[in-house]
Amino acid sequence: MEKNYEFFMKTDLSHFIGKWIAICNEKIVSSGNNPKQVFQEARRKCPSERPLLAKVPEKETMIF
């Protein structure tokens, strides 16, 4: 899962602003507005892995 988090932090995700994404094996395997659906689709695509689910923040969002 650490590699997926690193991928999330380093990748240009501007195409997904405001959406939920699921990352599996350092690839975005699902995206959308409903986190449950995004996670379920990711589990179907990567049944033997635990995908990282994250919401891509808006540009104005500041994380401390």
PDB file of C-alpha atoms in Angstrom:
ATOM      1  CA  MET A   1       0.000   0.000   0.000  1.00  0.00           C
ATOM      2  CA  GLU A   2       2.937   2.388   0.582  1.00  0.00           C
ATOM      3  CA  LYS A   3       3.768   2.385  -3.128  1.00  0.00           C
ATOM      4  CA  ASN A   4       0.164   3.290  -3.942  1.00  0.00           C
ATOM      5  CA  TYR A   5       0.320   6.198  -1.487  1.00  0.00           C
ATOM      6  CA  GLU A   6       3.592   7.398  -3.025  1.00  0.00           C
ATOM      7  CA  PHE A   7       1.948   7.157  -6.453  1.00  0.00           C
ATOM      8  CA  PHE A   8      -0.981   9.249  -5.152  1.00  0.00           C
ATOM      9  CA  MET A   9       1.327  11.932  -3.772  1.00  0.00           C
ATOM     10  CA  LYS A  10       3.593  12.186  -6.852  1.00  0.00           C
ATOM     11  CA  THR A  11       1.143  11.816  -9.749  1.00  0.00           C
ATOM     12  CA  ASP A  12      -0.572  14.700 -11.525  1.00  0.00           C
ATOM     13  CA  LEU A  13      -4.202  14.024 -10.650  1.00  0.00           C
ATOM     14  CA  SER A  14      -5.630  17.284 -12.011  1.00  0.00           C
ATOM     15  CA  HIS A  15      -7.940  15.283 -14.297  1.00  0.00           C
ATOM     16  CA  PHE A  16      -9.606  13.810 -11.171  1.00  0.00           C
ATOM     17  CA  ILE A  17     -10.044  16.967  -9.020  1.00  0.00           C
ATOM     18  CA  GLY A  18     -12.995  16.533  -6.659  1.00  0.00           C
ATOM     19  CA  LYS A  19     -13.424  12.838  -7.495  1.00  0.00           C
ATOM     20  CA  TRP A  20     -12.690   9.627  -5.640  1.00  0.00           C
ATOM     21  CA  ILE A  21      -9.983   7.391  -7.095  1.00  0.00           C
ATOM     22  CA  ALA A  22      -8.822   3.881  -6.361  1.00  0.00           C
ATOM     23  CA  ILE A  23      -5.169   2.977  -6.881  1.00  0.00           C
ATOM     24  CA  CYS A  24      -3.946  -0.580  -7.228  1.00  0.00           C
ATOM     25  CA  ASN A  25      -0.392  -1.590  -8.137  1.00  0.00           C
ATOM     26  CA  GLU A  26       0.495   2.061  -8.782  1.00  0.00           C
ATOM     27  CA  LYS A  27      -2.320   2.514 -11.338  1.00  0.00           C
ATOM     28  CA  ILE A  28      -5.632   4.331 -11.123  1.00  0.00           C
ATOM     29  CA  VAL A  29      -8.130   1.530 -11.646  1.00  0.00           C
ATOM     30  CA  SER A  30     -11.366   3.385 -10.879  1.00  0.00           C
ATOM     31  CA  SER A  31     -12.694   6.907 -10.371  1.00  0.00           C
ATOM     32  CA  GLY A  32     -15.996   8.626  -9.747  1.00  0.00           C
ATOM     33  CA  ASN A  33     -18.171  10.586  -7.343  1.00  0.00           C
ATOM     34  CA  ASN A  34     -19.352   7.653  -5.215  1.00  0.00           C
ATOM     35  CA  PRO A  35     -16.579   6.202  -3.011  1.00  0.00           C
ATOM     36  CA  LYS A  36     -18.404   2.904  -2.440  1.00  0.00           C
ATOM     37  CA  GLN A  37     -18.819   2.286  -6.179  1.00  0.00           C
ATOM     38  CA  VAL A  38     -15.209   3.297  -6.883  1.00  0.00           C
ATOM     39  CA  PHE A  39     -13.935   0.885  -4.225  1.00  0.00           C
ATOM     40  CA  GLN A  40     -16.174  -1.975  -5.415  1.00  0.00           C
ATOM     41  CA  GLU A  41     -15.014  -1.546  -9.018  1.00  0.00           C
ATOM     42  CA  ALA A  42     -11.395  -1.516  -7.872  1.00  0.00           C
ATOM     43  CA  ARG A  43     -11.920  -4.739  -5.886  1.00  0.00           C
ATOM     44  CA  ARG A  44     -13.325  -6.395  -9.031  1.00  0.00           C
ATOM     45  CA  LYS A  45     -10.316  -5.276 -11.065  1.00  0.00           C
ATOM     46  CA  CYS A  46      -7.750  -6.185  -8.371  1.00  0.00           C
ATOM     47  CA  PRO A  47      -9.286  -9.025  -6.353  1.00  0.00           C
ATOM     48  CA  SER A  48      -6.039 -10.097  -4.700  1.00  0.00           C
ATOM     49  CA  GLU A  49      -4.963  -6.564  -3.703  1.00  0.00           C
ATOM     50  CA  ARG A  50      -6.307  -3.938  -1.320  1.00  0.00           C
ATOM     51  CA  PRO A  51      -6.715  -0.734  -3.331  1.00  0.00           C
ATOM     52  CA  LEU A  52      -5.985   2.690  -1.914  1.00  0.00           C
ATOM     53  CA  LEU A  53      -9.133   4.827  -1.943  1.00  0.00           C
ATOM     54  CA  ALA A  54      -8.638   8.588  -1.872  1.00  0.00           C
ATOM     55  CA  LYS A  55     -10.453  11.764  -2.787  1.00  0.00           C
ATOM     56  CA  VAL A  56      -8.474  14.118  -4.980  1.00  0.00           C
ATOM     57  CA  PRO A  57      -8.700  17.497  -3.237  1.00  0.00           C
ATOM     58  CA  GLU A  58      -9.904  20.710  -4.808  1.00  0.00           C
ATOM     59  CA  LYS A  59      -7.148  23.156  -5.703  1.00  0.00           C
ATOM     60  CA  GLU A  60      -8.039  25.373  -2.748  1.00  0.00           C
ATOM     61  CA  THR A  61      -7.759  22.538  -0.224  1.00  0.00           C
ATOM     62  CA  MET A  62      -4.819  22.761   2.155  1.00  0.00           C
ATOM     63  CA  ILE A  63      -3.801  19.684   4.115  1.00  0.00           C
ATOM     64  CA  PHE A  64      -1.806  20.113   7.322  1.00  0.00           C
TER      65      PHE A  64
END
